[in-house]
mmCIF file of C-alpha atoms in Angstrom:
data_model
loop_
_atom_site.group_PDB
_atom_site.id
_atom_site.type_symbol
_atom_site.label_atom_id
_atom_site.label_comp_id
_atom_site.label_asym_id
_atom_site.label_seq_id
_atom_site.Cartn_x
_atom_site.Cartn_y
_atom_site.Cartn_z
ATOM 1 C CA MET A 444 0.000 0.000 0.000
ATOM 2 C CA SER A 445 0.966 3.641 -0.376
ATOM 3 C CA GLY A 446 -0.225 6.946 0.983
ATOM 4 C CA ILE A 447 -0.525 10.432 -0.463
ATOM 5 C CA TYR A 448 0.238 13.393 1.809
ATOM 6 C CA ILE A 449 -0.915 16.845 0.649
ATOM 7 C CA HIS A 450 0.633 19.811 2.472
ATOM 8 C CA ILE A 451 -1.536 22.941 2.581
ATOM 9 C CA PRO A 452 0.851 25.759 3.608
ATOM 10 C CA PHE A 453 -1.605 28.342 4.963
ATOM 11 C CA CYS A 454 -2.833 29.346 8.421
ATOM 12 C CA LYS A 455 -4.976 32.185 9.760
ATOM 13 C CA GLN A 456 -2.354 33.003 12.360
ATOM 14 C CA ALA A 457 0.903 31.578 13.725
ATOM 15 C CA CYS A 458 0.720 29.390 16.827
ATOM 16 C CA HIS A 459 3.534 30.245 19.216
ATOM 17 C CA TYR A 460 4.944 26.703 19.329
ATOM 18 C CA CYS A 461 4.718 25.769 15.630
ATOM 19 C CA ASP A 462 7.728 25.362 13.329
ATOM 20 C CA PHE A 463 5.876 23.804 10.361
ATOM 21 C CA HIS A 464 5.979 25.551 7.004
ATOM 22 C CA PHE A 465 3.004 27.859 6.421
ATOM 23 C CA SER A 466 2.030 31.373 5.372
ATOM 24 C CA THR A 467 -0.604 33.590 6.956
ATOM 25 C CA THR A 468 -1.046 35.362 3.608
ATOM 26 C CA LEU A 469 -3.743 33.580 1.612
ATOM 27 C CA LYS A 470 -3.434 35.536 -1.628
ATOM 28 C CA ASN A 471 -1.651 32.673 -3.438
ATOM 29 C CA LYS A 472 -3.925 29.902 -2.138
ATOM 30 C CA GLU A 473 -5.668 29.261 -5.454
ATOM 31 C CA ALA A 474 -2.351 29.253 -7.344
ATOM 32 C CA LEU A 475 -0.794 26.879 -4.804
ATOM 33 C CA VAL A 476 -3.680 24.429 -5.101
ATOM 34 C CA GLU A 477 -3.284 24.440 -8.886
ATOM 35 C CA ALA A 478 0.470 23.899 -8.487
ATOM 36 C CA ILE A 479 -0.064 20.964 -6.124
ATOM 37 C CA CYS A 480 -2.376 19.417 -8.715
ATOM 38 C CA LYS A 481 0.361 19.839 -11.319
ATOM 39 C CA GLU A 482 2.916 18.245 -8.990
ATOM 40 C CA ILE A 483 0.588 15.270 -8.515
ATOM 41 C CA ILE A 484 0.485 14.823 -12.289
ATOM 42 C CA LEU A 485 4.269 15.229 -12.606
ATOM 43 C CA ARG A 486 4.834 12.519 -9.991
ATOM 44 C CA LYS A 487 2.121 10.050 -10.946
ATOM 45 C CA ASP A 488 4.672 7.407 -11.981
ATOM 46 C CA GLU A 489 6.355 7.431 -8.566
ATOM 47 C CA VAL A 490 3.562 5.394 -6.964
ATOM 48 C CA ILE A 491 2.855 1.938 -8.366
ATOM 49 C CA ASP A 492 1.079 0.456 -5.350
ATOM 50 C CA VAL A 493 -2.566 0.941 -4.502
ATOM 51 C CA VAL A 494 -3.125 4.208 -2.619
ATOM 52 C CA GLU A 495 -4.880 3.361 0.641
ATOM 53 C CA THR A 496 -4.672 6.713 2.423
ATOM 54 C CA ILE A 497 -4.900 10.375 1.425
ATOM 55 C CA TYR A 498 -3.991 12.911 4.086
ATOM 56 C CA PHE A 499 -4.498 16.686 3.959
ATOM 57 C CA GLY A 500 -2.032 18.218 6.415
ATOM 58 C CA GLY A 501 -0.472 21.582 6.956
ATOM 59 C CA GLY A 502 -0.802 24.334 7.778
ATOM 60 C CA THR A 503 -4.551 24.396 7.995
ATOM 61 C CA PRO A 504 -6.294 22.356 5.276
ATOM 62 C CA SER A 505 -9.707 23.417 6.564
ATOM 63 C CA LEU A 506 -8.996 26.815 4.981
ATOM 64 C CA LEU A 507 -9.567 25.175 1.585
ATOM 65 C CA SER A 508 -12.868 25.700 -0.181
ATOM 66 C CA SER A 509 -14.973 22.667 -1.089
ATOM 67 C CA ASN A 510 -14.082 23.275 -4.756
ATOM 68 C CA GLU A 511 -10.356 23.230 -3.944
ATOM 69 C CA ILE A 512 -10.709 19.980 -1.993
ATOM 70 C CA ASP A 513 -12.666 18.424 -4.859
ATOM 71 C CA LEU A 514 -10.019 19.528 -7.358
ATOM 72 C CA LEU A 515 -7.196 17.984 -5.333
ATOM 73 C CA LEU A 516 -9.055 14.740 -4.684
ATOM 74 C CA ASN A 517 -10.121 14.396 -8.313
ATOM 75 C CA THR A 518 -6.518 14.906 -9.424
ATOM 76 C CA VAL A 519 -5.326 12.163 -7.073
ATOM 77 C CA PHE A 520 -8.027 9.734 -8.225
ATOM 78 C CA GLU A 521 -7.331 10.475 -11.894
ATOM 79 C CA ASN A 522 -3.583 9.859 -11.598
ATOM 80 C CA PHE A 523 -3.218 7.038 -9.069
ATOM 81 C CA ASN A 524 -4.711 3.636 -8.438
ATOM 82 C CA VAL A 525 -6.764 4.492 -5.363
ATOM 83 C CA SER A 526 -8.352 1.818 -3.194
ATOM 84 C CA GLU A 527 -12.121 1.410 -3.315
ATOM 85 C CA SER A 528 -12.273 2.400 0.351
ATOM 86 C CA PRO A 529 -9.383 4.747 1.116
ATOM 87 C CA GLU A 530 -8.984 6.578 4.385
ATOM 88 C CA ILE A 531 -9.151 10.291 3.474
ATOM 89 C CA THR A 532 -8.207 12.553 6.377
ATOM 90 C CA LEU A 533 -8.365 16.324 6.612
ATOM 91 C CA GLU A 534 -6.786 18.301 9.431
ATOM 92 C CA ALA A 535 -9.138 21.041 10.604
ATOM 93 C CA ASN A 536 -9.167 23.834 13.141
ATOM 94 C CA PRO A 537 -12.292 24.287 15.272
ATOM 95 C CA ASP A 538 -12.803 27.899 14.165
ATOM 96 C CA ASP A 539 -13.164 26.745 10.544
ATOM 97 C CA LEU A 540 -15.863 24.194 11.308
ATOM 98 C CA ASN A 541 -19.568 24.913 11.398
ATOM 99 C CA ASN A 542 -22.566 22.872 10.317
ATOM 100 C CA ASP A 543 -22.352 23.972 6.670
ATOM 101 C CA SER A 544 -18.597 23.459 6.321
ATOM 102 C CA ILE A 545 -18.759 20.049 7.990
ATOM 103 C CA LEU A 546 -21.575 19.002 5.662
ATOM 104 C CA ASP A 547 -19.503 20.147 2.662
ATOM 105 C CA LEU A 548 -16.531 18.104 3.887
ATOM 106 C CA ALA A 549 -18.692 15.020 4.331
ATOM 107 C CA LYS A 550 -19.936 15.380 0.750
ATOM 108 C CA SER A 551 -16.407 15.849 -0.618
ATOM 109 C CA GLY A 552 -15.165 12.337 0.051
ATOM 110 C CA ILE A 553 -13.309 13.220 3.252
ATOM 111 C CA ASN A 554 -14.151 10.403 5.672
ATOM 112 C CA ARG A 555 -11.917 11.234 8.636
ATOM 113 C CA LEU A 556 -11.451 14.523 10.468
ATOM 114 C CA SER A 557 -8.411 15.349 12.584
ATOM 115 C CA ILE A 558 -9.343 18.389 14.655
ATOM 116 C CA GLY A 559 -6.631 20.550 16.229
ATOM 117 C CA VAL A 560 -8.224 21.177 19.606
ATOM 118 C CA GLN A 561 -4.960 21.200 21.665
ATOM 119 C CA SER A 562 -6.845 22.142 24.871
ATOM 120 C CA PHE A 563 -10.351 22.788 26.115
ATOM 121 C CA PHE A 564 -9.103 25.649 28.351
ATOM 122 C CA GLU A 565 -8.799 29.302 27.327
ATOM 123 C CA VAL A 566 -5.602 29.865 29.320
ATOM 124 C CA ASP A 567 -3.794 27.195 27.297
ATOM 125 C CA LEU A 568 -5.235 28.306 23.968
ATOM 126 C CA ASN A 569 -4.192 31.896 24.652
ATOM 127 C CA LEU A 570 -0.653 30.871 25.595
ATOM 128 C CA MET A 571 -0.344 28.909 22.344
ATOM 129 C CA ASN A 572 -2.005 31.693 20.279
ATOM 130 C CA ARG A 573 -4.638 29.381 18.876
ATOM 131 C CA ALA A 574 -7.333 30.965 16.677
ATOM 132 C CA HIS A 575 -10.251 29.191 18.389
ATOM 133 C CA ASN A 576 -11.707 29.253 21.872
ATOM 134 C CA ALA A 577 -12.797 26.483 24.209
ATOM 135 C CA SER A 578 -16.492 26.650 23.339
ATOM 136 C CA GLU A 579 -15.685 26.372 19.614
ATOM 137 C CA ALA A 580 -13.574 23.290 20.351
ATOM 138 C CA LYS A 581 -16.472 21.500 22.034
ATOM 139 C CA GLU A 582 -19.146 22.667 19.604
ATOM 140 C CA CYS A 583 -17.275 21.620 16.456
ATOM 141 C CA ILE A 584 -16.760 18.079 17.790
ATOM 142 C CA LEU A 585 -20.475 17.748 18.523
ATOM 143 C CA LEU A 586 -21.330 19.057 15.039
ATOM 144 C CA ALA A 587 -18.727 16.838 13.347
ATOM 145 C CA GLY A 588 -20.160 13.787 15.091
ATOM 146 C CA LYS A 589 -23.429 14.262 13.208
ATOM 147 C CA HIS A 590 -21.716 13.629 9.860
ATOM 148 C CA PHE A 591 -18.456 11.802 10.679
ATOM 149 C CA ASP A 592 -17.928 8.577 12.554
ATOM 150 C CA ASN A 593 -14.135 8.678 12.312
ATOM 151 C CA ILE A 594 -12.891 11.701 14.270
ATOM 152 C CA SER A 595 -9.540 12.363 15.902
ATOM 153 C CA ILE A 596 -8.518 15.321 18.022
ATOM 154 C CA ASP A 597 -5.086 16.655 18.950
ATOM 155 C CA LEU A 598 -4.332 17.486 22.567
ATOM 156 C CA ILE A 599 -1.123 18.947 24.017
ATOM 157 C CA TYR A 600 0.220 18.222 27.507
ATOM 158 C CA GLY A 601 3.160 19.625 29.443
ATOM 159 C CA ILE A 602 2.021 23.197 28.731
ATOM 160 C CA PRO A 603 3.567 25.688 31.214
ATOM 161 C CA GLY A 604 1.054 26.278 33.975
ATOM 162 C CA MET A 605 -1.007 23.165 33.135
ATOM 163 C CA ASP A 606 -1.300 21.032 36.255
ATOM 164 C CA THR A 607 -2.311 17.381 36.243
ATOM 165 C CA ASN A 608 -5.901 18.214 37.162
ATOM 166 C CA ARG A 609 -6.355 20.381 34.063
ATOM 167 C CA TRP A 610 -4.819 17.670 31.884
ATOM 168 C CA VAL A 611 -7.224 15.107 33.391
ATOM 169 C CA GLN A 612 -10.150 17.414 32.607
ATOM 170 C CA ASN A 613 -8.969 17.750 28.997
ATOM 171 C CA LEU A 614 -8.909 13.982 28.593
ATOM 172 C CA GLN A 615 -12.254 13.516 30.307
ATOM 173 C CA MET A 616 -13.827 16.068 27.970
ATOM 174 C CA ALA A 617 -12.564 14.074 24.981
ATOM 175 C CA PHE A 618 -14.035 10.894 26.460
ATOM 176 C CA ASP A 619 -17.356 12.604 27.213
ATOM 177 C CA LEU A 620 -17.536 13.808 23.594
ATOM 178 C CA ASN A 621 -17.064 10.203 22.387
ATOM 179 C CA VAL A 622 -13.994 10.979 20.290
ATOM 180 C CA PRO A 623 -12.696 7.583 19.027
ATOM 181 C CA HIS A 624 -9.093 8.624 18.355
ATOM 182 C CA LEU A 625 -6.678 10.922 20.197
ATOM 183 C CA SER A 626 -3.285 12.234 19.156
ATOM 184 C CA CYS A 627 -1.569 13.598 22.266
ATOM 185 C CA TYR A 628 1.756 15.425 22.178
ATOM 186 C CA ALA A 629 4.097 16.859 24.765
ATOM 187 C CA LEU A 630 4.695 20.553 24.134
ATOM 188 C CA THR A 631 8.163 20.955 22.662
ATOM 189 C CA VAL A 632 10.091 24.198 22.338
ATOM 190 C CA GLU A 633 11.286 24.402 18.753
ATOM 191 C CA PRO A 634 14.103 26.759 17.708
ATOM 192 C CA ARG A 635 13.162 30.147 16.253
ATOM 193 C CA THR A 636 9.550 29.974 17.441
ATOM 194 C CA ALA A 637 7.723 32.634 19.433
ATOM 195 C CA LEU A 638 7.487 30.201 22.356
ATOM 196 C CA GLU A 639 11.264 29.850 22.483
ATOM 197 C CA GLN A 640 11.644 33.640 22.587
ATOM 198 C CA PHE A 641 9.006 34.008 25.318
ATOM 199 C CA ILE A 642 10.718 31.393 27.483
ATOM 200 C CA ARG A 643 14.148 32.947 26.907
ATOM 201 C CA LYS A 644 12.803 36.382 27.924
ATOM 202 C CA GLY A 645 11.013 34.984 30.984
ATOM 203 C CA VAL A 646 7.542 35.825 29.669
ATOM 204 C CA VAL A 647 6.538 32.133 29.757
ATOM 205 C CA ALA A 648 7.818 29.534 32.228
ATOM 206 C CA PRO A 649 10.075 26.804 30.820
ATOM 207 C CA VAL A 650 8.539 23.469 29.920
ATOM 208 C CA ASP A 651 8.698 21.128 32.931
ATOM 209 C CA GLU A 652 9.827 17.708 31.668
ATOM 210 C CA GLU A 653 8.921 16.030 34.949
ATOM 211 C CA MET A 654 5.383 17.386 34.756
ATOM 212 C CA ALA A 655 5.142 16.308 31.107
ATOM 213 C CA ALA A 656 6.130 12.773 32.144
ATOM 214 C CA GLN A 657 3.418 12.797 34.828
ATOM 215 C CA HIS A 658 0.890 13.920 32.228
ATOM 216 C CA PHE A 659 2.020 11.152 29.859
ATOM 217 C CA TYR A 660 1.569 8.369 32.390
ATOM 218 C CA LYS A 661 -1.803 9.788 33.433
ATOM 219 C CA LEU A 662 -2.672 9.723 29.715
ATOM 220 C CA LEU A 663 -1.732 6.044 29.488
ATOM 221 C CA ASP A 664 -3.804 5.143 32.553
ATOM 222 C CA MET A 665 -6.911 7.082 31.571
ATOM 223 C CA THR A 666 -6.998 6.088 27.899
ATOM 224 C CA ALA A 667 -6.540 2.406 28.773
ATOM 225 C CA ALA A 668 -9.398 2.602 31.297
ATOM 226 C CA ALA A 669 -11.580 4.314 28.664
ATOM 227 C CA GLY A 670 -10.969 1.588 26.059
ATOM 228 C CA TYR A 671 -8.305 3.220 23.895
ATOM 229 C CA GLU A 672 -5.268 1.328 22.609
ATOM 230 C CA ASN A 673 -1.901 3.101 22.568
ATOM 231 C CA TYR A 674 -0.726 1.769 19.214
ATOM 232 C CA GLU A 675 1.984 4.434 18.793
ATOM 233 C CA PHE A 676 3.623 6.685 21.355
ATOM 234 C CA SER A 677 1.347 9.681 20.642
ATOM 235 C CA ASN A 678 -1.683 7.915 19.146
ATOM 236 C CA PHE A 679 -4.608 6.300 20.944
ATOM 237 C CA GLY A 680 -7.497 4.651 19.162
ATOM 238 C CA LYS A 681 -10.612 2.760 20.109
ATOM 239 C CA PRO A 682 -10.718 -0.704 18.432
ATOM 240 C CA GLY A 683 -11.285 -0.199 14.716
ATOM 241 C CA TYR A 684 -10.177 3.443 14.829
ATOM 242 C CA TYR A 685 -6.422 3.254 14.388
ATOM 243 C CA ALA A 686 -5.416 5.888 11.831
ATOM 244 C CA ARG A 687 -4.425 3.925 8.744
ATOM 245 C CA ASN A 688 -2.201 6.797 7.639
ATOM 246 C CA ASN A 689 -0.370 6.940 10.984
ATOM 247 C CA THR A 690 -0.037 3.175 11.167
ATOM 248 C CA ALA A 691 1.470 2.964 7.678
ATOM 249 C CA TYR A 692 3.974 5.699 8.503
ATOM 250 C CA TRP A 693 5.196 4.029 11.679
ATOM 251 C CA GLN A 694 5.383 0.656 9.956
ATOM 252 C CA GLY A 695 7.666 2.052 7.252
ATOM 253 C CA LYS A 696 5.230 1.980 4.332
ATOM 254 C CA PRO A 697 5.963 4.279 1.338
ATOM 255 C CA TYR A 698 4.192 7.589 0.864
ATOM 256 C CA LEU A 699 4.297 10.491 -1.576
ATOM 257 C CA GLY A 700 4.221 14.035 -0.217
ATOM 258 C CA VAL A 701 3.127 16.924 -2.426
ATOM 259 C CA GLY A 702 3.091 20.648 -1.745
ATOM 260 C CA PRO A 703 5.708 23.008 -0.268
ATOM 261 C CA SER A 704 7.886 21.330 2.418
ATOM 262 C CA ALA A 705 6.174 17.940 1.951
ATOM 263 C CA HIS A 706 8.338 14.847 2.509
ATOM 264 C CA SER A 707 8.201 11.563 0.591
ATOM 265 C CA PHE A 708 9.522 8.080 1.344
ATOM 266 C CA ASP A 709 9.862 5.178 -1.092
ATOM 267 C CA VAL A 710 11.735 2.730 1.197
ATOM 268 C CA ARG A 711 15.039 3.339 -0.640
ATOM 269 C CA SER A 712 15.145 7.130 -0.358
ATOM 270 C CA ARG A 713 13.607 10.230 1.182
ATOM 271 C CA SER A 714 12.872 13.492 -0.569
ATOM 272 C CA TRP A 715 11.499 16.843 0.503
ATOM 273 C CA ASN A 716 10.109 19.824 -1.338
ATOM 274 C CA VAL A 717 11.385 23.358 -0.880
ATOM 275 C CA SER A 718 9.865 25.107 2.142
ATOM 276 C CA ASN A 719 9.063 28.304 0.284
ATOM 277 C CA ASN A 720 5.755 28.974 -1.443
ATOM 278 C CA ALA A 721 7.132 31.375 -4.063
ATOM 279 C CA LYS A 722 10.030 29.084 -5.019
ATOM 280 C CA TYR A 723 7.683 26.099 -5.120
ATOM 281 C CA LEU A 724 5.257 27.917 -7.417
ATOM 282 C CA ALA A 725 8.009 29.123 -9.757
ATOM 283 C CA ALA A 726 9.508 25.643 -10.108
ATOM 284 C CA ILE A 727 6.225 23.812 -10.675
ATOM 285 C CA ARG A 728 5.169 26.360 -13.316
ATOM 286 C CA GLN A 729 8.322 25.383 -15.223
ATOM 287 C CA GLY A 730 7.608 21.679 -14.801
ATOM 288 C CA ILE A 731 10.491 21.286 -12.343
ATOM 289 C CA LEU A 732 10.145 19.318 -9.101
ATOM 290 C CA PRO A 733 11.589 21.592 -6.381
ATOM 291 C CA LEU A 734 12.922 18.803 -4.192
ATOM 292 C CA GLU A 735 16.056 17.339 -2.687
ATOM 293 C CA ARG A 736 16.591 13.621 -2.292
ATOM 294 C CA GLU A 737 18.800 11.395 -0.183
ATOM 295 C CA ILE A 738 19.448 7.705 -0.726
ATOM 296 C CA LEU A 739 19.137 5.832 2.545
ATOM 297 C CA SER A 740 22.156 3.823 3.632
ATOM 298 C CA GLU A 741 21.823 0.498 5.426
ATOM 299 C CA THR A 742 22.635 2.338 8.641
ATOM 300 C CA ASP A 743 19.843 4.867 7.953
ATOM 301 C CA LYS A 744 17.353 2.069 7.315
ATOM 302 C CA PHE A 745 18.402 0.190 10.457
ATOM 303 C CA ASN A 746 18.151 3.295 12.646
ATOM 304 C CA GLU A 747 14.799 4.349 11.198
ATOM 305 C CA TYR A 748 13.342 0.906 11.834
ATOM 306 C CA ILE A 749 14.563 1.029 15.441
ATOM 307 C CA MET A 750 13.175 4.530 15.969
ATOM 308 C CA THR A 751 9.760 3.841 14.454
ATOM 309 C CA GLY A 752 9.438 0.315 15.822
ATOM 310 C CA LEU A 753 10.103 1.249 19.431
ATOM 311 C CA ARG A 754 7.422 3.951 19.272
ATOM 312 C CA THR A 755 4.745 1.390 18.394
ATOM 313 C CA LYS A 756 3.001 -1.458 20.161
ATOM 314 C CA TRP A 757 4.464 -3.822 17.526
ATOM 315 C CA GLY A 758 8.054 -3.189 18.580
ATOM 316 C CA VAL A 759 11.201 -4.273 16.722
ATOM 317 C CA SER A 760 11.256 -7.772 15.236
ATOM 318 C CA LEU A 761 14.629 -9.465 15.713
ATOM 319 C CA GLU A 762 13.699 -11.824 12.888
ATOM 320 C CA LYS A 763 13.264 -8.831 10.572
ATOM 321 C CA ILE A 764 16.534 -7.286 11.782
ATOM 322 C CA GLU A 765 18.424 -10.486 10.958
ATOM 323 C CA ALA A 766 16.684 -10.949 7.593
ATOM 324 C CA ASN A 767 17.220 -7.354 6.463
ATOM 325 C CA PHE A 768 20.526 -6.432 8.092
ATOM 326 C CA GLY A 769 22.297 -9.654 9.074
ATOM 327 C CA ILE A 770 23.033 -11.548 12.246
ATOM 328 C CA GLU A 771 25.913 -9.268 13.281
ATOM 329 C CA LYS A 772 23.631 -6.259 13.474
ATOM 330 C CA LYS A 773 21.057 -8.296 15.362
ATOM 331 C CA GLU A 774 23.745 -9.194 17.919
ATOM 332 C CA TYR A 775 24.838 -5.552 18.046
ATOM 333 C CA LEU A 776 21.249 -4.509 18.759
ATOM 334 C CA LEU A 777 20.887 -7.006 21.594
ATOM 335 C CA GLN A 778 24.197 -5.890 23.100
ATOM 336 C CA GLN A 779 23.164 -2.228 22.991
ATOM 337 C CA ALA A 780 19.770 -3.116 24.456
ATOM 338 C CA LYS A 781 21.207 -4.920 27.506
ATOM 339 C CA PRO A 782 21.324 -1.914 29.880
ATOM 340 C CA HIS A 783 17.716 -1.022 29.086
ATOM 341 C CA LEU A 784 16.603 -4.651 29.384
ATOM 342 C CA ASN A 785 18.331 -4.860 32.755
ATOM 343 C CA SER A 786 16.702 -1.610 33.930
ATOM 344 C CA GLY A 787 13.267 -2.819 32.832
ATOM 345 C CA LYS A 788 12.757 -0.041 30.265
ATOM 346 C CA LEU A 789 12.924 -2.548 27.405
ATOM 347 C CA LYS A 790 11.427 -6.018 27.212
ATOM 348 C CA LEU A 791 12.121 -8.948 24.902
ATOM 349 C CA GLU A 792 9.174 -11.217 24.212
ATOM 350 C CA ASN A 793 8.450 -13.553 21.277
ATOM 351 C CA ASP A 794 11.621 -12.420 19.503
ATOM 352 C CA THR A 795 10.385 -8.815 19.613
ATOM 353 C CA LEU A 796 12.067 -5.902 21.357
ATOM 354 C CA SER A 797 9.705 -3.259 22.727
ATOM 355 C CA VAL A 798 9.573 -0.561 25.394
ATOM 356 C CA SER A 799 7.969 -1.400 28.712
ATOM 357 C CA LEU A 800 5.500 0.815 30.494
ATOM 358 C CA LYS A 801 8.407 2.108 32.575
ATOM 359 C CA GLY A 802 10.384 3.054 29.477
ATOM 360 C CA LYS A 803 7.597 4.383 27.275
ATOM 361 C CA PHE A 804 8.122 8.089 27.905
ATOM 362 C CA PHE A 805 11.800 7.667 27.057
ATOM 363 C CA SER A 806 11.370 5.596 23.879
ATOM 364 C CA ASP A 807 13.106 8.050 21.538
ATOM 365 C CA GLY A 808 16.143 8.320 23.798
ATOM 366 C CA ILE A 809 16.293 4.556 24.201
ATOM 367 C CA ALA A 810 16.119 4.138 20.424
ATOM 368 C CA ALA A 811 19.055 6.529 19.999
ATOM 369 C CA ASP A 812 21.127 4.305 22.303
ATOM 370 C CA LEU A 813 20.495 1.368 19.952
ATOM 371 C CA PHE A 814 21.435 3.148 16.725
ATOM 372 C CA LEU A 815 24.249 2.099 14.457
ATOM 373 C CA VAL A 816 26.813 4.902 14.151
ATOM 374 C CA ASN A 817 29.024 5.469 11.072
ATOM 375 C CA LEU A 818 29.230 1.826 10.109
ATOM 376 C CA ASP A 819 28.535 2.286 6.363
#
């Protein structure tokens, strides 16, 4: 299977923590949509597998008109072999969703909404400079539930000033609204963001890693009790509601990314488009793909499998390591894993290496300890 990722590089306003590529100027939106359609056509021969997932990310894809969504979807269907029942996800902000817009999305072929709630509390939304308020967050989920069965929301924990009680209330609100899928992220301070500047100047308190860890383990406890399965570090789904797009990504399936800054992966290489709307437009108008590409070495492939595998409930298969990389690298992996196995942060069961409950919050750091370094 393959997936198509479509990056929509526009937002109403800049969130203080965000380092994704976007523009708050919408004047080139129509031209960008047309350019993305042209890129899809230019790259139609790059995907030979059946397309099982189509994902509108960004940016804020809910800023698109229904005609623009239809144009993009039609272009994908005309140029790729799309499954009869693909998962088609659109990321949306609560302030863009009302009864009419949700009905239009349901008619468009979108069958999964990922709503960027982040918090149900005004104090958090104001700190992050979100464009919506708490009442809009709740109302849009209720409205979306009338037309969509498959809904996910994003929530952020570890926000400065957010105590455990407020985090618990955020989760309980999601449960009360019958949201079947949650994507929950620890707030991270990215370089050159407004949040980084505020923290450096003392306007906002630093992120408390210990508090974030407490929030994470409370998240694990509450979602498990509410019937969610933590199939990937940040993703929690009720049975039957795993995001097919997310699952494919973490299992190393190929995907094609179109639009400014979009990344692609074909198992052998990665590529990424220029993160500049004007340069992207100029190149596509000339029939040039504005991308860079890197061929993945065996070390890259090994390390990526370790990183992605340890973040999921499926873990890292030692059988797959030996088959794909050889017995020496399997033995190297086991040797590197020993300290974490001894500490109880890793476990080895049924020839599969995975993080334990104790080690879950530290999975990325543990993975880095298992990486191959400069062996190619």
